[in-house]
Short mmCIF file of C-alpha atoms in Angstrom, two decimals:
data_model
loop_
_atom_site.label_atom_id
_atom_site.label_comp_id
_atom_site.label_asym_id
_atom_site.label_seq_id
_atom_site.Cartn_x
_atom_site.Cartn_y
_atom_site.Cartn_z
CA UNK A 21 -4.43 -33.99 -26.38
CA UNK A 22 -6.33 -33.70 -23.53
CA UNK A 23 -5.43 -31.89 -20.40
CA UNK A 24 -4.26 -33.58 -17.83
CA UNK A 25 -6.22 -31.52 -15.06
CA UNK A 26 -9.50 -33.12 -17.00
CA UNK A 27 -8.70 -36.75 -16.71
CA UNK A 28 -10.37 -38.51 -13.99
CA UNK A 29 -8.22 -39.70 -11.24
CA UNK A 30 -10.95 -42.10 -10.68
CA UNK A 31 -13.57 -43.55 -12.69
CA UNK A 32 -15.45 -46.07 -11.11
CA UNK A 33 -18.20 -47.58 -14.34
CA UNK A 34 -20.81 -50.21 -13.70
CA UNK A 35 -19.55 -51.47 -10.27
CA UNK A 36 -21.08 -54.63 -8.79
CA UNK A 37 -20.24 -56.63 -5.82
CA UNK A 38 -22.87 -59.42 -5.08
CA UNK A 39 -22.27 -61.02 -1.23
CA UNK A 40 -24.17 -64.07 -1.87
CA UNK A 41 -26.88 -62.86 -3.95
CA UNK A 42 -26.76 -59.51 -1.82
CA UNK A 43 -25.90 -56.77 -4.09
CA UNK A 44 -24.21 -54.94 -1.69
CA UNK A 45 -22.80 -52.52 -4.88
CA UNK A 46 -25.03 -52.39 -7.28
CA UNK A 47 -24.41 -50.59 -10.78
CA UNK A 48 -21.91 -48.03 -8.45
CA UNK A 49 -20.26 -45.80 -11.66
CA UNK A 50 -18.78 -42.10 -10.97
CA UNK A 51 -15.50 -40.45 -11.75
CA UNK A 52 -12.87 -37.83 -9.73
CA UNK A 53 -11.47 -35.56 -11.10
CA UNK A 54 -7.89 -34.80 -10.31
CA UNK A 55 -7.96 -32.40 -7.12
CA UNK A 56 -11.26 -33.05 -6.30
CA UNK A 57 -12.55 -33.89 -2.46
CA UNK A 58 -15.05 -36.16 -3.53
CA UNK A 59 -17.11 -37.35 -0.57
CA UNK A 60 -19.06 -41.18 -0.43
CA UNK A 61 -21.52 -40.67 2.39
CA UNK A 62 -24.91 -42.68 2.79
CA UNK A 63 -26.80 -44.70 5.82
CA UNK A 64 -24.96 -47.98 7.79
CA UNK A 65 -24.07 -50.72 5.90
CA UNK A 66 -25.31 -48.91 2.65
CA UNK A 67 -21.48 -50.13 1.02
CA UNK A 68 -19.63 -47.14 0.71
CA UNK A 69 -16.44 -49.08 3.36
CA UNK A 70 -17.41 -52.06 0.71
CA UNK A 71 -16.25 -49.26 -2.21
CA UNK A 72 -13.67 -47.75 -1.14
CA UNK A 73 -12.46 -51.16 -0.22
CA UNK A 74 -12.68 -52.06 -4.56
CA UNK A 75 -11.44 -48.59 -4.88
CA UNK A 76 -7.43 -49.36 -3.04
CA UNK A 77 -7.52 -52.70 -4.55
CA UNK A 78 -8.61 -55.14 -1.72
CA UNK A 79 -11.67 -56.35 -2.70
CA UNK A 80 -12.25 -57.72 -6.45
CA UNK A 81 -15.57 -56.65 -7.75
CA UNK A 82 -18.07 -59.30 -9.46
CA UNK A 83 -17.95 -57.13 -12.09
CA UNK A 84 -17.64 -53.41 -13.23
CA UNK A 85 -14.11 -51.52 -14.06
CA UNK A 86 -12.35 -50.33 -11.54
CA UNK A 87 -9.35 -47.26 -13.37
CA UNK A 88 -7.21 -45.65 -11.03
CA UNK A 89 -4.94 -42.78 -12.90
CA UNK A 90 -6.35 -44.14 -15.82
CA UNK A 91 -5.28 -47.87 -15.46
CA UNK A 92 -7.79 -51.04 -14.95
CA UNK A 93 -7.27 -52.51 -11.33
CA UNK A 94 -9.95 -54.66 -11.18
CA UNK A 95 -8.13 -57.06 -14.00
CA UNK A 96 -4.30 -56.12 -12.67
CA UNK A 97 -1.16 -58.54 -11.16
CA UNK A 98 -0.93 -57.89 -7.81
CA UNK A 99 2.62 -56.74 -8.62
CA UNK A 100 1.86 -53.67 -10.60
CA UNK A 101 -1.47 -52.95 -8.08
CA UNK A 102 1.87 -52.43 -5.59
CA UNK A 103 3.01 -49.47 -8.04
CA UNK A 104 -0.27 -47.87 -7.88
CA UNK A 105 -0.69 -48.35 -4.88
CA UNK A 106 2.98 -46.35 -4.10
CA UNK A 107 0.40 -43.51 -5.60
CA UNK A 108 -1.77 -43.02 -3.02
CA UNK A 109 -2.29 -43.21 0.52
CA UNK A 110 -5.45 -44.57 3.43
CA UNK A 111 -6.64 -43.86 6.14
CA UNK A 112 -8.67 -46.68 7.82
CA UNK A 113 -11.34 -46.34 9.87
CA UNK A 114 -9.50 -47.67 12.68
CA UNK A 115 -6.38 -46.74 12.08
CA UNK A 116 -4.78 -49.98 11.28
CA UNK A 117 -1.93 -49.72 13.39
CA UNK A 118 0.54 -52.20 13.26
CA UNK A 119 -0.01 -52.70 17.32
CA UNK A 120 3.64 -53.83 17.56
CA UNK A 121 5.66 -50.84 15.76
CA UNK A 122 5.42 -47.56 17.66
CA UNK A 123 3.99 -44.46 16.49
CA UNK A 124 7.04 -43.20 14.99
CA UNK A 125 7.62 -46.29 13.58
CA UNK A 126 4.32 -46.38 11.66
CA UNK A 127 4.50 -43.39 9.80
CA UNK A 128 7.99 -43.94 9.35
CA UNK A 129 7.24 -47.75 7.79
CA UNK A 130 5.70 -46.76 4.06
CA UNK A 131 8.89 -44.13 3.92
CA UNK A 132 11.51 -47.23 4.48
CA UNK A 133 10.22 -49.61 2.49
CA UNK A 134 9.74 -47.59 -0.69
CA UNK A 135 12.36 -45.13 -0.70
CA UNK A 136 16.09 -45.11 0.23
CA UNK A 137 16.38 -42.31 2.64
CA UNK A 138 18.90 -41.84 5.08
CA UNK A 139 17.51 -42.65 9.09
CA UNK A 140 17.91 -38.94 9.93
CA UNK A 141 15.85 -37.89 6.99
CA UNK A 142 13.11 -40.17 7.52
CA UNK A 143 13.10 -39.58 11.20
CA UNK A 144 12.78 -35.74 10.44
CA UNK A 145 9.92 -36.65 7.66
CA UNK A 146 8.35 -38.44 10.15
CA UNK A 147 8.36 -35.83 13.11
CA UNK A 148 7.19 -33.32 10.02
CA UNK A 149 3.96 -35.85 9.46
CA UNK A 150 3.21 -35.74 13.37
CA UNK A 151 3.32 -32.20 13.11
CA UNK A 152 0.66 -32.07 10.91
CA UNK A 153 -1.74 -33.93 12.79
CA UNK A 154 -0.92 -32.20 16.59
CA UNK A 155 0.79 -35.50 17.60
CA UNK A 156 4.73 -34.19 18.52
CA UNK A 157 6.40 -35.67 20.91
CA UNK A 158 4.11 -39.08 21.13
CA UNK A 159 6.84 -40.90 18.26
CA UNK A 160 7.78 -43.26 20.72
CA UNK A 161 4.31 -44.97 22.30
CA UNK A 162 2.52 -47.47 21.03
CA UNK A 163 -0.63 -47.50 19.94
CA UNK A 164 -1.95 -49.00 23.11
CA UNK A 165 -0.83 -46.41 24.66
CA UNK A 166 -2.78 -43.57 22.82
CA UNK A 167 -6.49 -43.43 22.39
CA UNK A 168 -8.73 -43.94 19.50
CA UNK A 169 -8.70 -40.51 17.91
CA UNK A 170 -4.85 -40.11 18.21
CA UNK A 171 -4.61 -43.81 16.16
CA UNK A 172 -6.87 -41.70 13.30
CA UNK A 173 -4.86 -39.00 13.41
CA UNK A 174 -1.24 -41.73 12.91
CA UNK A 175 -3.16 -43.70 10.27
CA UNK A 176 -3.40 -40.10 8.55
CA UNK A 177 0.09 -39.27 8.81
CA UNK A 178 1.13 -42.42 7.98
CA UNK A 179 -1.52 -42.06 4.94
CA UNK A 180 0.44 -38.84 3.90
CA UNK A 181 4.02 -40.15 4.63
CA UNK A 182 4.96 -40.51 0.92
CA UNK A 183 2.89 -36.80 -0.09
CA UNK A 184 0.72 -39.25 -1.83
CA UNK A 185 -1.36 -37.86 -4.81
CA UNK A 186 -4.19 -39.27 -4.04
CA UNK A 187 -5.89 -39.43 -0.44
CA UNK A 188 -8.70 -42.45 0.78
CA UNK A 189 -9.98 -41.45 4.31
CA UNK A 190 -12.59 -44.12 5.57
CA UNK A 191 -14.15 -41.74 8.37
CA UNK A 192 -11.67 -39.44 9.60
CA UNK A 193 -13.15 -37.82 11.51
CA UNK A 194 -14.95 -39.75 13.54
CA UNK A 195 -13.60 -39.91 17.17
CA UNK A 196 -12.17 -36.68 16.78
CA UNK A 197 -13.08 -34.02 19.18
CA UNK A 198 -14.45 -30.59 17.14
CA UNK A 199 -11.06 -28.97 17.36
CA UNK A 200 -9.56 -31.97 15.77
CA UNK A 201 -12.04 -32.40 13.34
CA UNK A 202 -11.52 -29.04 11.87
CA UNK A 203 -7.59 -29.64 12.19
CA UNK A 204 -8.33 -33.22 9.80
CA UNK A 205 -10.85 -30.85 7.27
CA UNK A 206 -8.61 -28.34 7.19
CA UNK A 207 -5.52 -30.74 6.77
CA UNK A 208 -7.27 -32.05 4.05
CA UNK A 209 -9.10 -28.89 2.42
CA UNK A 210 -4.95 -27.49 1.79
CA UNK A 211 -3.67 -30.96 1.05
CA UNK A 212 -5.71 -30.33 -2.32
CA UNK A 213 -6.07 -26.86 -2.84
CA UNK A 214 -2.53 -26.27 -2.70
CA UNK A 215 -0.46 -29.04 -2.76
CA UNK A 216 -3.45 -30.51 -5.98
CA UNK A 217 -3.52 -33.96 -4.09
CA UNK A 218 -7.65 -36.22 -4.51
CA UNK A 219 -9.18 -37.17 -2.07
CA UNK A 220 -11.41 -39.35 -1.41
CA UNK A 221 -13.53 -39.44 1.92
CA UNK A 222 -16.08 -41.10 3.31
CA UNK A 223 -17.91 -39.98 6.25
CA UNK A 224 -21.08 -39.82 8.40
CA UNK A 225 -20.20 -35.92 9.16
CA UNK A 226 -22.47 -33.77 7.11
CA UNK A 227 -20.87 -30.28 9.23
CA UNK A 228 -16.59 -31.87 7.75
CA UNK A 229 -18.62 -33.14 4.41
CA UNK A 230 -20.01 -29.83 3.32
CA UNK A 231 -16.44 -27.93 4.83
CA UNK A 232 -14.48 -30.25 2.32
CA UNK A 233 -15.92 -31.87 -0.12
CA UNK A 234 -16.26 -29.97 -3.94
CA UNK A 235 -18.43 -33.29 -5.19
CA UNK A 236 -20.57 -35.81 -3.27
CA UNK A 237 -22.33 -38.92 -4.27
CA UNK A 238 -24.51 -40.72 -1.62
CA UNK A 239 -25.38 -44.16 -2.04
CA UNK A 240 -29.01 -45.55 -1.16
CA UNK A 241 -30.27 -47.71 1.80
CA UNK A 242 -33.55 -50.35 1.72
CA UNK A 243 -35.05 -50.86 -2.01
CA UNK A 244 -31.68 -48.32 -3.62
CA UNK A 245 -29.25 -50.71 -1.49
CA UNK A 246 -25.97 -49.75 -3.46
CA UNK A 247 -26.96 -47.37 -6.14
CA UNK A 248 -25.91 -44.16 -6.11
CA UNK A 249 -28.95 -41.45 -5.11
CA UNK A 250 -27.77 -38.57 -5.32
CA UNK A 251 -24.68 -36.55 -7.41
CA UNK A 252 -23.53 -33.81 -7.47
CA UNK A 253 -21.45 -30.82 -5.60
CA UNK A 254 -22.38 -29.37 -2.22
CA UNK A 255 -24.67 -27.80 -2.95
CA UNK A 256 -26.56 -29.42 -5.33
CA UNK A 257 -27.00 -32.09 -2.91
CA UNK A 258 -28.02 -29.65 -0.55
CA UNK A 259 -31.19 -28.99 -2.65
CA UNK A 260 -31.38 -32.14 -4.09
CA UNK A 261 -35.00 -32.97 -4.16
CA UNK A 262 -34.18 -36.53 -2.88
CA UNK A 263 -36.24 -37.33 -0.02
CA UNK A 264 -33.63 -39.59 1.73
CA UNK A 265 -30.42 -37.71 0.94
CA UNK A 266 -32.57 -34.79 2.54
CA UNK A 267 -32.94 -37.20 5.38
CA UNK A 268 -29.67 -37.90 5.55
CA UNK A 269 -28.40 -34.42 4.91
CA UNK A 270 -30.54 -32.97 8.26
CA UNK A 271 -29.97 -36.28 10.36
CA UNK A 272 -34.10 -36.62 10.48
CA UNK A 273 -35.10 -39.50 12.64
CA UNK A 274 -37.91 -39.98 10.45
CA UNK A 275 -37.91 -39.89 6.48
CA UNK A 276 -38.59 -42.40 4.10
CA UNK A 277 -35.77 -44.32 5.89
CA UNK A 278 -38.23 -45.51 8.73
CA UNK A 279 -37.73 -45.31 12.73
CA UNK A 280 -41.53 -46.32 13.80
CA UNK A 281 -43.24 -49.14 11.28
CA UNK A 282 -46.56 -49.18 10.94
CA UNK A 283 -48.11 -51.20 13.02
CA UNK A 284 -49.37 -54.38 10.30
CA UNK A 285 -45.29 -53.92 9.24
CA UNK A 286 -44.40 -54.51 12.55
CA UNK A 287 -46.21 -57.69 13.71
CA UNK A 288 -45.33 -58.66 9.77
CA UNK A 289 -41.66 -58.77 10.62
CA UNK A 290 -41.87 -59.82 13.92
CA UNK A 291 -43.63 -63.54 13.25
CA UNK A 292 -42.63 -63.46 9.51
CA UNK A 293 -46.34 -63.23 8.03
CA UNK A 294 -49.03 -61.41 7.77
CA UNK A 295 -50.68 -59.77 10.98
CA UNK A 296 -53.31 -61.97 10.99
CA UNK A 297 -56.48 -60.62 11.45
CA UNK A 298 -59.46 -60.15 14.10
CA UNK A 299 -61.71 -62.75 12.17
CA UNK A 300 -59.74 -65.25 12.77
CA UNK A 301 -58.02 -64.59 16.22
CA UNK A 302 -62.33 -64.50 17.13
CA UNK B 12 -5.43 -77.00 1.34
CA UNK B 13 -5.86 -75.67 -1.33
CA UNK B 14 -4.89 -72.25 0.08
CA UNK B 15 -2.27 -73.13 2.50
CA UNK B 16 -0.02 -75.13 -0.93
CA UNK B 17 -0.33 -71.62 -2.23
CA UNK B 18 0.97 -69.83 1.09
CA UNK B 19 3.75 -72.45 0.86
CA UNK B 20 4.18 -71.15 -2.87
CA UNK B 21 4.33 -68.17 -1.97
CA UNK B 22 6.33 -68.38 0.81
CA UNK B 23 9.26 -69.75 -1.52
CA UNK B 24 8.83 -66.99 -4.40
CA UNK B 25 9.51 -63.94 -1.55
CA UNK B 26 12.63 -66.37 0.43
CA UNK B 27 13.85 -67.78 -3.32
CA UNK B 28 13.12 -65.88 -5.95
CA UNK B 29 12.01 -62.40 -4.21
CA UNK B 30 15.62 -61.38 -3.22
CA UNK B 31 17.23 -61.72 -6.12
CA UNK B 32 15.45 -59.47 -7.98
CA UNK B 33 15.75 -57.06 -5.83
CA UNK B 34 12.56 -57.28 -3.54
CA UNK B 35 14.44 -59.32 -0.10
CA UNK B 36 12.79 -59.90 3.27
CA UNK B 37 14.54 -58.04 6.37
CA UNK B 38 17.35 -59.61 7.65
CA UNK B 39 16.59 -57.54 11.15
CA UNK B 40 13.48 -58.96 11.58
CA UNK B 41 14.02 -62.52 11.01
CA UNK B 42 16.14 -61.84 14.13
CA UNK B 43 13.76 -60.01 15.72
CA UNK B 44 10.87 -63.13 15.38
CA UNK B 45 13.59 -65.09 16.63
CA UNK B 46 13.96 -63.79 19.97
CA UNK B 47 10.45 -64.43 20.04
CA UNK B 48 10.21 -67.96 18.39
CA UNK B 49 13.14 -69.46 20.17
CA UNK B 50 14.45 -67.16 22.54
CA UNK B 51 11.46 -67.02 25.03
CA UNK B 52 11.14 -70.64 24.61
CA UNK B 53 14.18 -71.88 25.52
CA UNK B 54 13.20 -71.82 29.63
CA UNK B 55 9.78 -74.21 29.15
CA UNK B 56 12.24 -76.31 26.87
CA UNK B 57 14.56 -76.73 28.96
CA UNK B 58 12.65 -77.72 32.28
CA UNK B 59 11.38 -80.28 29.99
CA UNK B 60 13.85 -81.41 28.50
CA UNK B 61 15.62 -81.69 32.11
CA UNK B 62 11.94 -83.94 33.03
CA UNK B 63 12.02 -86.12 30.21
CA UNK B 64 15.82 -86.49 31.04
CA UNK B 65 14.94 -87.88 34.74
CA UNK B 66 12.38 -89.63 34.31
CA UNK B 67 13.34 -91.17 31.21
CA UNK B 68 16.85 -92.93 33.64
CA UNK B 69 14.69 -93.60 36.49
CA UNK B 70 12.02 -95.85 34.23
CA UNK B 71 14.41 -97.36 32.87
CA UNK B 72 16.99 -98.01 35.55
CA UNK B 73 13.78 -99.63 36.62
CA UNK B 74 13.43 -101.61 33.93
CA UNK B 75 17.24 -102.51 33.34
CA UNK B 76 18.10 -103.57 36.52
CA UNK B 77 16.01 -106.22 36.65
CA UNK B 78 18.44 -107.34 33.77
CA UNK B 79 21.21 -106.87 35.47
CA UNK B 80 22.17 -104.15 33.08
CA UNK B 81 21.80 -100.34 34.17
CA UNK B 82 25.00 -99.32 32.23
CA UNK B 83 23.01 -99.29 29.96
CA UNK B 84 20.70 -96.30 31.51
CA UNK B 85 23.12 -93.50 29.63
CA UNK B 86 22.87 -95.18 26.34
CA UNK B 87 18.99 -95.93 26.40
CA UNK B 88 18.89 -92.00 27.17
CA UNK B 89 21.23 -90.23 24.84
CA UNK B 90 19.94 -92.36 21.63
CA UNK B 91 16.17 -91.94 22.45
CA UNK B 92 17.01 -88.34 23.09
CA UNK B 93 18.40 -87.81 20.04
CA UNK B 94 16.54 -89.82 17.42
CA UNK B 95 13.39 -89.75 18.87
CA UNK B 96 12.34 -87.68 22.30
CA UNK B 97 14.56 -84.59 22.15
CA UNK B 98 13.02 -83.00 18.37
CA UNK B 99 9.82 -84.19 19.05
CA UNK B 100 8.79 -82.90 23.03
CA UNK B 101 10.37 -79.39 21.28
CA UNK B 102 8.61 -79.52 18.82
CA UNK B 103 5.07 -80.23 21.03
CA UNK B 104 6.31 -77.27 23.19
CA UNK B 105 7.06 -74.52 20.32
CA UNK B 106 3.86 -75.56 19.10
CA UNK B 107 2.28 -75.12 22.41
CA UNK B 108 4.63 -71.63 23.11
CA UNK B 109 5.30 -69.90 19.66
CA UNK B 110 3.25 -71.47 17.22
CA UNK B 111 0.02 -70.77 18.31
CA UNK B 112 1.13 -66.49 19.24
CA UNK B 113 2.23 -67.03 15.81
CA UNK B 114 -1.46 -67.93 14.58
CA UNK B 115 -2.74 -65.35 17.49
CA UNK B 116 -0.90 -62.32 16.17
CA UNK B 117 -1.10 -62.75 12.89
CA UNK B 118 -5.07 -63.65 13.64
CA UNK B 119 -5.60 -59.88 15.42
CA UNK B 120 -3.83 -58.13 12.79
CA UNK B 121 -5.74 -59.87 10.01
CA UNK B 122 -8.96 -58.50 11.72
CA UNK B 123 -8.04 -55.24 13.09
CA UNK B 124 -7.01 -54.82 9.04
CA UNK B 125 -3.06 -54.71 9.75
CA UNK B 126 -2.77 -56.75 7.02
CA UNK B 127 -4.54 -55.50 4.68
CA UNK B 128 -3.06 -51.85 5.25
CA UNK B 129 0.22 -53.10 4.90
CA UNK B 130 -1.31 -54.64 1.31
CA UNK B 131 -2.90 -51.11 0.67
CA UNK B 132 1.02 -49.68 1.76
CA UNK B 133 2.47 -51.86 -1.12
CA UNK B 134 4.67 -53.94 1.53
CA UNK B 135 3.74 -57.30 0.71
CA UNK B 136 2.47 -59.00 3.97
CA UNK B 137 4.45 -62.31 3.33
CA UNK B 138 7.32 -60.52 2.93
CA UNK B 139 7.16 -58.19 5.78
CA UNK B 140 5.36 -61.42 7.81
CA UNK B 141 5.24 -64.74 6.65
CA UNK B 142 8.80 -65.60 6.00
CA UNK B 143 11.07 -63.44 8.99
CA UNK B 144 8.76 -66.45 10.84
CA UNK B 145 9.31 -69.57 9.17
CA UNK B 146 13.57 -68.19 8.53
CA UNK B 147 13.31 -67.38 12.68
CA UNK B 148 11.64 -71.20 13.39
CA UNK B 149 13.65 -72.86 10.87
CA UNK B 150 16.22 -71.97 13.01
CA UNK B 151 15.60 -72.27 16.61
CA UNK B 152 13.22 -75.08 16.11
CA UNK B 153 16.65 -77.23 15.45
CA UNK B 154 18.77 -74.99 18.04
CA UNK B 155 15.84 -75.60 21.30
CA UNK B 156 16.69 -79.18 19.31
CA UNK B 157 20.40 -79.34 20.39
CA UNK B 158 19.77 -77.02 23.43
CA UNK B 159 16.95 -79.83 24.95
CA UNK B 160 19.60 -82.54 24.06
CA UNK B 161 22.03 -81.64 26.18
CA UNK B 162 19.70 -80.35 29.11
CA UNK B 163 17.59 -83.95 28.58
CA UNK B 164 20.80 -85.78 29.36
CA UNK B 165 21.77 -83.70 32.16
CA UNK B 166 18.75 -84.43 33.97
CA UNK B 167 19.57 -88.17 33.14
CA UNK B 168 23.51 -87.21 34.27
CA UNK B 169 21.02 -85.97 37.85
CA UNK B 170 19.93 -89.85 38.18
CA UNK B 171 22.98 -91.71 36.93
CA UNK B 172 25.55 -90.33 39.90
CA UNK B 173 23.19 -90.15 42.98
CA UNK B 174 20.87 -93.02 42.04
CA UNK B 175 23.04 -95.31 39.86
CA UNK B 176 26.50 -93.90 41.45
CA UNK B 177 27.73 -93.67 38.20
CA UNK B 178 30.97 -91.70 37.85
CA UNK B 179 30.36 -88.33 35.23
CA UNK B 180 33.39 -89.38 33.01
CA UNK B 181 31.83 -92.51 32.84
CA UNK B 182 28.32 -91.53 32.47
CA UNK B 183 29.28 -88.98 29.00
CA UNK B 184 31.36 -92.07 27.75
CA UNK B 185 28.43 -94.49 27.53
CA UNK B 186 26.30 -91.38 25.94
CA UNK B 187 29.20 -91.29 23.36
CA UNK B 188 29.76 -94.58 23.14
CA UNK B 189 26.25 -95.65 22.38
CA UNK B 190 25.01 -92.59 19.81
CA UNK B 191 26.21 -92.51 16.67
CA UNK B 192 26.50 -89.13 14.34
CA UNK B 193 23.74 -90.36 12.11
CA UNK B 194 21.55 -90.69 15.63
CA UNK B 195 22.11 -86.91 16.24
CA UNK B 196 21.49 -86.06 12.20
CA UNK B 197 18.41 -88.24 11.82
CA UNK B 198 17.13 -86.40 14.70
CA UNK B 199 17.77 -82.72 13.20
CA UNK B 200 16.45 -83.25 10.15
CA UNK B 201 13.44 -84.29 11.66
CA UNK B 202 13.46 -81.21 14.39
CA UNK B 203 13.96 -79.10 10.66
CA UNK B 204 11.31 -80.69 9.02
CA UNK B 205 8.63 -80.10 12.10
CA UNK B 206 9.69 -76.50 12.09
CA UNK B 207 8.28 -76.09 8.99
CA UNK B 208 5.18 -77.33 8.71
CA UNK B 209 4.83 -76.13 13.00
CA UNK B 210 5.60 -72.23 11.39
CA UNK B 211 3.27 -73.30 7.84
CA UNK B 212 0.81 -74.63 9.37
CA UNK B 213 0.37 -71.44 12.20
CA UNK B 214 0.74 -69.00 9.24
CA UNK B 215 -1.66 -70.16 7.14
CA UNK B 216 -4.01 -71.11 9.89
CA UNK B 217 -3.53 -66.97 10.90
CA UNK B 218 -3.78 -65.54 8.02
CA UNK B 219 -6.75 -66.92 7.16
CA UNK B 220 -8.91 -66.15 10.32
CA UNK B 221 -12.45 -64.46 9.99
CA UNK B 222 -14.77 -63.40 12.52
CA UNK B 223 -12.94 -61.01 15.28
CA UNK B 224 -11.87 -62.54 18.88
CA UNK B 225 -13.47 -65.80 18.47
CA UNK B 226 -12.15 -66.12 15.09
CA UNK B 227 -8.89 -65.57 16.60
CA UNK B 228 -9.29 -68.75 19.23
CA UNK B 229 -10.82 -70.97 16.97
CA UNK B 230 -8.25 -70.62 14.46
CA UNK B 231 -5.89 -70.65 17.75
CA UNK B 232 -6.68 -73.31 18.79
CA UNK B 233 -6.45 -74.88 15.49
CA UNK B 234 -3.22 -74.08 14.55
CA UNK B 235 -2.06 -76.21 17.54
CA UNK B 236 -4.32 -79.27 17.61
CA UNK B 237 -3.58 -79.54 13.47
CA UNK B 238 0.41 -78.90 14.27
CA UNK B 239 0.37 -81.49 16.69
CA UNK B 240 -1.42 -83.79 13.96
CA UNK B 241 0.61 -83.48 11.52
CA UNK B 242 3.59 -83.39 13.27
CA UNK B 243 3.04 -86.60 14.89
CA UNK B 244 1.98 -88.35 11.77
CA UNK B 245 5.48 -87.05 10.00
CA UNK B 246 7.46 -87.92 13.15
CA UNK B 247 5.60 -91.66 12.55
CA UNK B 248 6.77 -91.71 8.29
CA UNK B 249 10.38 -89.99 9.18
CA UNK B 250 10.66 -92.86 11.76
CA UNK B 251 9.64 -95.35 9.34
CA UNK B 252 12.51 -93.93 6.31
CA UNK B 253 14.89 -94.22 8.78
CA UNK B 254 14.58 -97.40 10.59
CA UNK B 255 13.27 -98.73 6.86
CA UNK B 256 16.75 -97.19 5.23
CA UNK B 257 19.26 -98.16 7.70
#
């Protein structure tokens, strides 16, 4: 009998997503083990958020397999998918709070929908979750009345409302001040280390990524669009030989992902044709 | 078109079948939507009905006076309001006031990832968002039509009383005498069908929004235009059915 701790919680195999002939994801394969904090990183437009949307069941891939808790979700009936979705929490990039509800109602929403707890217990749970993200006393405000960073923290509290086994976060620290970034990072670490929660975090924030990540994958851009160009532990990624990985983690403006184009390439891009020779111009 | 009929199937499932299987919609949300869709449209509906009642009385009095038949003004007002103008006018008001608001709200929720968030929280958006709005509209449009009919008749009474010097009891007698129960029923049938068309088109357009604020604006305009068009066609068809069946 296999050890439960060694079974992957997430198993993605040869995932391909084609948008009108452009492969945003191109043969992505990786596994996330129980208790891991998997960091998905990569440049803007590399397909990180698209990958996350496929794993949470919001999008269907062109081909490939995604298994959550050992069950294939790409071909799953919506009611079965809903059963799986109850076991995980998702923090969206924008927070995705219900604008017509208060902060407290937003956090209470999954609890009220998926449990039959008494209202006073739900209130208590909402206060506990908001306390975890440093937002005690904000229950009665509407999302429009709080800042972008606060919205994100409410989104995190909502994602944690049902004590999920798996947490997905899309840019959890973007827009947060350094102190709140640490709070969110520590919260994620505590959940994975103390409660055995598995986390998948899409981020650009390298400090945060190396602080909380136990495994990392990086998606490529340009010719490597939609492919995993590096995978490993934070130490392995830090010393990875791929120059694009090094450019990304060090935040260098120029490298394999170019900032400045050669003159000929610039003219070619601008005019859509090779640069005319000086002879032809004369 | 395919998406619209898929939505209708899903609305049917989550309204009638899912509650039996232990997945009910929230009744409190239906009442909340009744306030937003119906009660808040009441002042506009009342004002429109009143002015139409006034206009109808003045125009008909003008023509009927030539034939010495001004005593038939109340008859004309009551029958035309109950059968035709009441359901149609209130339908137009509700399309402009509530149908567009539903499309804009759902469209904004779509582009701001709120609907996606509901889905990944395993909360079905049809059960949570659409069914309460559909039921609220199905109750409130006929209710608003009844209120609109009454207020329209008050508008007609104002002209009959102060311009044509009708006795109030005489006005009421004429209205009651001219209108048959079927006039009210046919208007109510129209109203229920209009409500269904308006809200399903509004929800469909809202859920189909793509591309940010511009998409929301286009969907809202589309919702109003299509609802008006389909409602007017349905009205002509229903009037034809009632006319030839009678």
